[in-house]
Amino acid sequence: MTVENKILITDCPDEKGLVAKITNVRFAQNLNIIKNSEFVDTLNGRFFMRTELEGCLDEESLLADMARALPSGSLSRIVNKGRKKLAVLVTTEAHCLGELLIKSHYGSLDADIVAILSNHQNLKELAEKFDVPFHFVDHRNIERVEHESNLLNTLSEYDFDYVVLAKYMRILTSKFVSVYPNRIINIHHSFLPAFIGSKPYHQAHKRGVKIIGATAHFVNNDLDDGPIITQGVVSVDHSYKPEDMARAGREVEESVLTGALQRVIEEKVLVFGNRTVVFD
Amino acid sequence: MTVENKILITDCPDEKGLVAKITNVRFAQNLNIIKNSEFVDTLNGRFFMRTELEGCLDEESLLADMARALPSGSLSRIVNKGRKKLAVLVTTEAHCLGELLIKSHYGSLDADIVAILSNHQNLKELAEKFDVPFHFVDHRNIERVEHESNLLNTLSEYDFDYVVLAKYMRILTSKFVSVYPNRIINIHHSFLPAFIGSKPYHQAHKRGVKIIGATAHFVNNDLDDGPIITQGVVSVDHSYKPEDMARAGREVEESVLTGALQRVIEEKVLVFGNRTVVFD
Amino acid sequence: MTVENKILITDCPDEKGLVAKITNVRFAQNLNIIKNSEFVDTLNGRFFMRTELEGCLDEESLLADMARALPSGSLSRIVNKGRKKLAVLVTTEAHCLGELLIKSHYGSLDADIVAILSNHQNLKELAEKFDVPFHFVDHRNIERVEHESNLLNTLSEYDFDYVVLAKYMRILTSKFVSVYPNRIINIHHSFLPAFIGSKPYHQAHKRGVKIIGATAHFVNNDLDDGPIITQGVVSVDHSYKPEDMARAGREVEESVLTGALQRVIEEKVLVFGNRTVVFD
Amino acid sequence: MTVENKILITDCPDEKGLVAKITNVRFAQNLNIIKNSEFVDTLNGRFFMRTELEGCLDEESLLADMARALPSGSLSRIVNKGRKKLAVLVTTEAHCLGELLIKSHYGSLDADIVAILSNHQNLKELAEKFDVPFHFVDHRNIERVEHESNLLNTLSEYDFDYVVLAKYMRILTSKFVSVYPNRIINIHHSFLPAFIGSKPYHQAHKRGVKIIGATAHFVNNDLDDGPIITQGVVSVDHSYKPEDMARAGREVEESVLTGALQRVIEEKVLVFGNRTVVFD
């Protein structure tokens, strides 16, 4: 029953006196607060709180007390602090996967990569350098639904917290996506909502943009339309050809993806509708 | 004939030996180079050069020599270094106009504002603080073409280098725009090409973006689609309501617009098709 | 007794159960929370909370309840939301003063400038454009202590919340500074702690730096050594002469100063020792 | 004799007509220019040019012609475009080495790492993942001069262009440094010239800074005092403990180091005195 370093997430309709109610529950449970972050979405009438707790934590009792104290529609939950597990889907590009592997390896990303799945073979060698199981899941000559079924079967062999699309260049069906609600994270090759679709850097070059960006977001339905977690940009100029923009874009993709994942891993990202609350 | 501090702009089809040809023309004219910037757009086969010159400059003779040396299709020209004149169109928002006035006044922007035109009265007081003529050009009860004609008539009373749309919230017809090719500069309330159109910050809020931006661009035809000069961004988070995003957006608009204008004023911005070359 | 839009600042030694105690006080007073921000400085054992309150607020009673609930050493206080008043000290540079005047004028900075004091005459005209009283307080032929006494006399004629040193280029004695603890805000021409002292841009140029910055900070004793509020930077390159760096520096100074002031005005900045807590 | 893709670096005292002279040499040699960048340091009277050449290049003849055309004191040279070789010195921190290895591996950094030297054993495993020779060069129980002699002996077994200090935490003597003038690149754990010395993040935390940075620079004599190549920053706030600042600092260190190296590899960085010219 003694568990330290838990995080209590409160996500419920806003109403007067909420903080007092929640605080009293925590107080009655004799829990100490290490860090507390709150946000009231006054436009939508929703209350969000993230509390790092210390003390002898009876999860069942705490959640029951919370359920009694909070209005209906609450999505309170208790999550673990600390290292998480990731399954990673890739196609052929190495840069994001490489970044995840190296940062996972030396500890800058608080996550272990438990499996890498790809519809191509060429990143197998990179996976093996870091002793991560690599699964080639061929998409040729089969229907999309069968391919996704094969992916799901492979994923089902592993225990993981999140699926990361680290430049997985195939669109996932809503059926696949619905298996992992708010648990699939994509890095988009652009500053959403600009340049949705293919060849974004050719589009950006043609438009003569001076800044390009990348967007990390949850995938809940339509590929590029889910709740945004973080975005980053980099300046470019007239001397950048599309391939130079792509190179600059890859750098941003890497840093935006790892930045977003670190916040997700620390349970600082709450999804509400198509938006996110990202606590410090 | 003795003129110092001129800038020679070369803008022509690329071909082998161009730099040698141009350099020899300058050398024959006994001109010294203060600063030289070049760019070859290899994708489109176009050569751009900006040279700050010092010496006894016979403009006619220099341009004639350049015309002989360069391939046909050259757009060489000589422009003045130094302070420029701006006509400014506004609607009701004060922030960009205020920034231009104050920076023009204390010298951070190397430009004088010679006239301010608006279809509203409320910025008149601000214009008068800085002793700049303010023209109320009413758009009510008349056709767009007549309103633009009135604007053009008012503008024709002034000598200026550029027209600045400092939050002028009306679409200009291509007829108006064609009077000042590559001389109308707009600040767009968004990170183009995202959120074109009205209520961009409501769009951005709804989409849950984490970065908002602004774009300064030439207006050559379609309002928001001209060659981009500079873009800037600022980070926002879940706690930003649409009005907070708008406030942050105004800050970026100001700094992007003045930054773009300063580069244009220094003759560092060359337009080619729908893109710009912006030299350091 | 009915006052809306107050902010309760809690600043006290950290101890277990603090949040519950504070929350219960607010609850007992029947106050609603619009926005709540907390920070526990675990290294120094200090607790900070900023709460935007709504409701019928009896300040005296609330503070008395807080005093009973909190450990000794608490610096709880209630402050007003909304527009503040600034007295501004300048020397000869117009850029920061200009920025403050224009942003105060059109509302981007939630503050009124009630007086401008300078030991030079040249910014008088700018002050008068915005109908702000300008006081020339001559420093020639008198001792520093007498000059500061004259400044203090002039300041004493006005009611203001903060003194802003908007490029006031004279060192203030600790005697002057002690009159306005945590109420004097300076913009420093550098990225502190680099390049303290005179001619910072010549120093920066000589060192060949690639980024320059500016620092807004409270002045509590030694001029450049007070609690930092915000810092900003801008990239420069080899082509920047010291005067170009100075120009770029001025742009950063303006935006860092106004950004810092806005946060101070919103009562988001708490000082603790030589550091600040800056809430979102 | 036919070599494509060479870069001609001109670095000489400035004088009138230089560009014409250089251009005529290139023209006489029938070389085409792919990209040309120039900079005149008017404060120090020095001229810098970097030209990407295409054509049948007789290096000896070209350099002889250049020597005749340029004033004495010229440091003209021809260098290769393309992939370079790096020797890397590390101590115990993995993040910069990991970044170099992964980016070298998948091609984002145009360099091969030919050897890794360390006075500790713990990064050996990481080196071996990427099949790079790892040399443990023990510093215990020997004099500094002997340790450096052992490092130099090990380095002498390899062919490389640059030595990278990827968090090598020992000071190198000027004797060691003089072996590789302008060829040793260090990543400094701070925004130079701030926080020189040990425990920079504790210093930064104590000072309450709001931005931390990193500096990549050549090491020519005093460890932290060489010509700066690039600098980068990241925002921090009051909630960052020294270890959080260190983590943020590591991220900046990685990106600043790889960014600086990429520019050096592309021969875009010229050293002049204690400053650098970094061409686009």
Short mmCIF file of N, CA, C and O in Angstrom, two decimals, chain B residues 84-139:
data_model
loop_
_atom_site.label_atom_id
_atom_site.label_comp_id
_atom_site.label_asym_id
_atom_site.label_seq_id
_atom_site.Cartn_x
_atom_site.Cartn_y
_atom_site.Cartn_z
N LYS B 84 14.03 56.11 -46.24
CA LYS B 84 12.98 56.02 -47.23
C LYS B 84 11.70 56.68 -46.71
O LYS B 84 11.61 57.06 -45.55
N LYS B 85 10.74 56.80 -47.63
CA LYS B 85 9.46 57.41 -47.26
C LYS B 85 8.33 56.39 -47.36
O LYS B 85 8.24 55.64 -48.34
N LEU B 86 7.45 56.41 -46.37
CA LEU B 86 6.37 55.43 -46.31
C LEU B 86 5.01 56.12 -46.26
O LEU B 86 4.83 57.10 -45.53
N ALA B 87 4.06 55.59 -47.02
CA ALA B 87 2.65 55.91 -46.81
C ALA B 87 2.02 54.72 -46.11
O ALA B 87 2.32 53.57 -46.46
N VAL B 88 1.18 55.00 -45.12
CA VAL B 88 0.67 53.91 -44.29
C VAL B 88 -0.85 53.88 -44.35
O VAL B 88 -1.51 54.91 -44.16
N LEU B 89 -1.40 52.72 -44.62
CA LEU B 89 -2.85 52.52 -44.57
C LEU B 89 -3.22 51.73 -43.33
O LEU B 89 -2.61 50.69 -43.05
N VAL B 90 -4.21 52.23 -42.61
CA VAL B 90 -4.64 51.55 -41.39
C VAL B 90 -6.16 51.48 -41.35
O VAL B 90 -6.85 52.18 -42.11
N THR B 91 -6.67 50.66 -40.44
CA THR B 91 -8.09 50.67 -40.19
C THR B 91 -8.33 51.24 -38.78
O THR B 91 -8.36 52.44 -38.62
N THR B 92 -8.40 50.36 -37.76
CA THR B 92 -8.63 50.90 -36.40
C THR B 92 -7.57 50.49 -35.39
O THR B 92 -7.49 51.07 -34.31
N GLU B 93 -6.77 49.49 -35.70
CA GLU B 93 -5.82 48.99 -34.70
C GLU B 93 -4.58 49.86 -34.64
O GLU B 93 -3.94 50.15 -35.66
N ALA B 94 -4.17 50.22 -33.41
CA ALA B 94 -3.10 51.19 -33.24
C ALA B 94 -1.71 50.57 -33.14
O ALA B 94 -0.72 51.27 -33.33
N HIS B 95 -1.62 49.27 -32.85
CA HIS B 95 -0.31 48.78 -32.40
C HIS B 95 0.77 48.87 -33.47
O HIS B 95 1.89 49.28 -33.20
N CYS B 96 0.46 48.47 -34.71
CA CYS B 96 1.51 48.52 -35.75
C CYS B 96 1.82 49.96 -36.14
O CYS B 96 2.99 50.33 -36.31
N LEU B 97 0.80 50.77 -36.29
CA LEU B 97 1.04 52.18 -36.61
C LEU B 97 1.85 52.86 -35.51
O LEU B 97 2.81 53.60 -35.79
N GLY B 98 1.49 52.60 -34.26
CA GLY B 98 2.22 53.18 -33.14
C GLY B 98 3.69 52.80 -33.19
O GLY B 98 4.57 53.65 -33.01
N GLU B 99 3.95 51.55 -33.46
CA GLU B 99 5.33 51.07 -33.54
C GLU B 99 6.09 51.78 -34.67
O GLU B 99 7.24 52.18 -34.51
N LEU B 100 5.45 51.91 -35.82
CA LEU B 100 6.11 52.59 -36.94
C LEU B 100 6.39 54.04 -36.60
O LEU B 100 7.49 54.56 -36.89
N LEU B 101 5.43 54.72 -36.00
CA LEU B 101 5.60 56.13 -35.68
C LEU B 101 6.73 56.33 -34.67
O LEU B 101 7.60 57.19 -34.85
N ILE B 102 6.74 55.54 -33.62
CA ILE B 102 7.74 55.75 -32.59
C ILE B 102 9.13 55.38 -33.11
O ILE B 102 10.12 56.06 -32.84
N LYS B 103 9.20 54.31 -33.90
CA LYS B 103 10.52 53.89 -34.40
C LYS B 103 11.02 54.81 -35.50
O LYS B 103 12.22 55.01 -35.66
N SER B 104 10.12 55.33 -36.26
CA SER B 104 10.51 56.36 -37.23
C SER B 104 10.99 57.60 -36.50
O SER B 104 12.00 58.21 -36.88
N HIS B 105 10.30 57.93 -35.43
CA HIS B 105 10.60 59.17 -34.71
C HIS B 105 11.99 59.15 -34.09
O HIS B 105 12.76 60.09 -34.20
N TYR B 106 12.33 58.05 -33.40
CA TYR B 106 13.63 58.07 -32.72
C TYR B 106 14.71 57.39 -33.54
O TYR B 106 15.84 57.23 -33.09
N GLY B 107 14.38 57.02 -34.76
CA GLY B 107 15.46 56.64 -35.67
C GLY B 107 15.77 55.18 -35.79
O GLY B 107 16.66 54.78 -36.55
N SER B 108 15.04 54.33 -35.09
CA SER B 108 15.32 52.91 -35.19
C SER B 108 14.85 52.35 -36.52
O SER B 108 15.39 51.35 -37.01
N LEU B 109 13.84 52.96 -37.11
CA LEU B 109 13.39 52.60 -38.45
C LEU B 109 13.82 53.73 -39.38
O LEU B 109 13.43 54.88 -39.18
N ASP B 110 14.63 53.39 -40.39
CA ASP B 110 15.19 54.43 -41.27
C ASP B 110 14.17 54.89 -42.29
O ASP B 110 14.39 54.78 -43.51
N ALA B 111 13.05 55.41 -41.81
CA ALA B 111 12.00 55.83 -42.72
C ALA B 111 11.19 56.96 -42.11
O ALA B 111 11.04 57.04 -40.89
N ASP B 112 10.69 57.82 -42.98
CA ASP B 112 9.75 58.84 -42.57
C ASP B 112 8.36 58.45 -43.03
O ASP B 112 8.19 57.97 -44.16
N ILE B 113 7.40 58.63 -42.17
CA ILE B 113 6.02 58.36 -42.55
C ILE B 113 5.44 59.66 -43.08
O ILE B 113 5.32 60.64 -42.33
N VAL B 114 5.10 59.69 -44.35
CA VAL B 114 4.68 60.94 -44.98
C VAL B 114 3.17 61.13 -44.94
O VAL B 114 2.68 62.25 -45.04
N ALA B 115 2.43 60.03 -44.80
CA ALA B 115 0.97 60.15 -44.76
C ALA B 115 0.36 58.89 -44.17
O ALA B 115 0.90 57.79 -44.34
N ILE B 116 -0.76 59.09 -43.48
CA ILE B 116 -1.52 57.97 -42.95
C ILE B 116 -2.94 58.08 -43.50
O ILE B 116 -3.58 59.13 -43.41
N LEU B 117 -3.43 56.99 -44.09
CA LEU B 117 -4.78 56.96 -44.65
C LEU B 117 -5.59 55.92 -43.91
O LEU B 117 -5.09 54.82 -43.64
N SER B 118 -6.81 56.25 -43.63
CA SER B 118 -7.65 55.28 -42.94
C SER B 118 -9.12 55.46 -43.32
O SER B 118 -9.56 56.57 -43.63
N ASN B 119 -9.85 54.37 -43.28
CA ASN B 119 -11.29 54.46 -43.47
C ASN B 119 -12.02 54.62 -42.14
O ASN B 119 -13.23 54.45 -42.06
N HIS B 120 -11.25 54.88 -41.09
CA HIS B 120 -11.83 55.20 -39.79
C HIS B 120 -11.12 56.42 -39.22
O HIS B 120 -10.03 56.77 -39.65
N GLN B 121 -11.72 57.01 -38.20
CA GLN B 121 -11.19 58.25 -37.65
C GLN B 121 -10.31 58.04 -36.42
O GLN B 121 -9.59 58.94 -36.00
N ASN B 122 -10.37 56.86 -35.80
CA ASN B 122 -9.86 56.78 -34.43
C ASN B 122 -8.34 56.83 -34.30
O ASN B 122 -7.83 57.02 -33.20
N LEU B 123 -7.61 56.70 -35.37
CA LEU B 123 -6.15 56.80 -35.24
C LEU B 123 -5.62 58.19 -35.61
O LEU B 123 -4.42 58.41 -35.65
N LYS B 124 -6.55 59.09 -35.86
CA LYS B 124 -6.16 60.45 -36.22
C LYS B 124 -5.33 61.11 -35.12
O LYS B 124 -4.30 61.74 -35.38
N GLU B 125 -5.78 60.92 -33.89
CA GLU B 125 -5.09 61.57 -32.77
C GLU B 125 -3.65 61.09 -32.67
O GLU B 125 -2.73 61.86 -32.41
N LEU B 126 -3.44 59.78 -32.89
CA LEU B 126 -2.09 59.23 -32.82
C LEU B 126 -1.21 59.81 -33.93
O LEU B 126 -0.05 60.17 -33.70
N ALA B 127 -1.78 59.92 -35.13
CA ALA B 127 -1.03 60.52 -36.24
C ALA B 127 -0.62 61.94 -35.91
O ALA B 127 0.52 62.36 -36.17
N GLU B 128 -1.53 62.67 -35.32
CA GLU B 128 -1.27 64.08 -35.04
C GLU B 128 -0.19 64.27 -33.97
O GLU B 128 0.54 65.27 -34.00
N LYS B 129 -0.12 63.34 -33.03
CA LYS B 129 0.96 63.41 -32.04
C LYS B 129 2.32 63.51 -32.72
O LYS B 129 3.24 64.13 -32.20
N PHE B 130 2.45 62.85 -33.85
CA PHE B 130 3.73 62.81 -34.54
C PHE B 130 3.73 63.72 -35.78
O PHE B 130 4.58 63.59 -36.66
N ASP B 131 2.73 64.59 -35.85
CA ASP B 131 2.68 65.58 -36.93
C ASP B 131 2.71 64.94 -38.32
O ASP B 131 3.36 65.44 -39.23
N VAL B 132 2.03 63.82 -38.44
CA VAL B 132 1.93 63.17 -39.75
C VAL B 132 0.52 63.42 -40.29
O VAL B 132 -0.46 63.22 -39.58
N PRO B 133 0.41 63.87 -41.55
CA PRO B 133 -0.91 64.09 -42.14
C PRO B 133 -1.77 62.83 -42.08
O PRO B 133 -1.30 61.75 -42.45
N PHE B 134 -3.00 63.01 -41.64
CA PHE B 134 -3.93 61.89 -41.53
C PHE B 134 -5.10 62.15 -42.47
O PHE B 134 -5.73 63.21 -42.41
N HIS B 135 -5.40 61.19 -43.33
CA HIS B 135 -6.52 61.34 -44.26
C HIS B 135 -7.58 60.30 -43.97
O HIS B 135 -7.32 59.10 -44.08
N PHE B 136 -8.73 60.78 -43.63
CA PHE B 136 -9.88 59.89 -43.48
C PHE B 136 -10.49 59.70 -44.86
O PHE B 136 -10.98 60.65 -45.48
N VAL B 137 -10.45 58.48 -45.35
CA VAL B 137 -11.01 58.18 -46.67
C VAL B 137 -12.17 57.21 -46.44
O VAL B 137 -11.98 56.00 -46.30
N ASP B 138 -13.33 57.76 -46.42
CA ASP B 138 -14.51 57.01 -46.02
C ASP B 138 -14.85 55.94 -47.06
O ASP B 138 -14.75 56.18 -48.26
N HIS B 139 -15.23 54.76 -46.58
CA HIS B 139 -15.61 53.69 -47.52
C HIS B 139 -17.12 53.46 -47.52
O HIS B 139 -17.62 52.62 -48.26
#
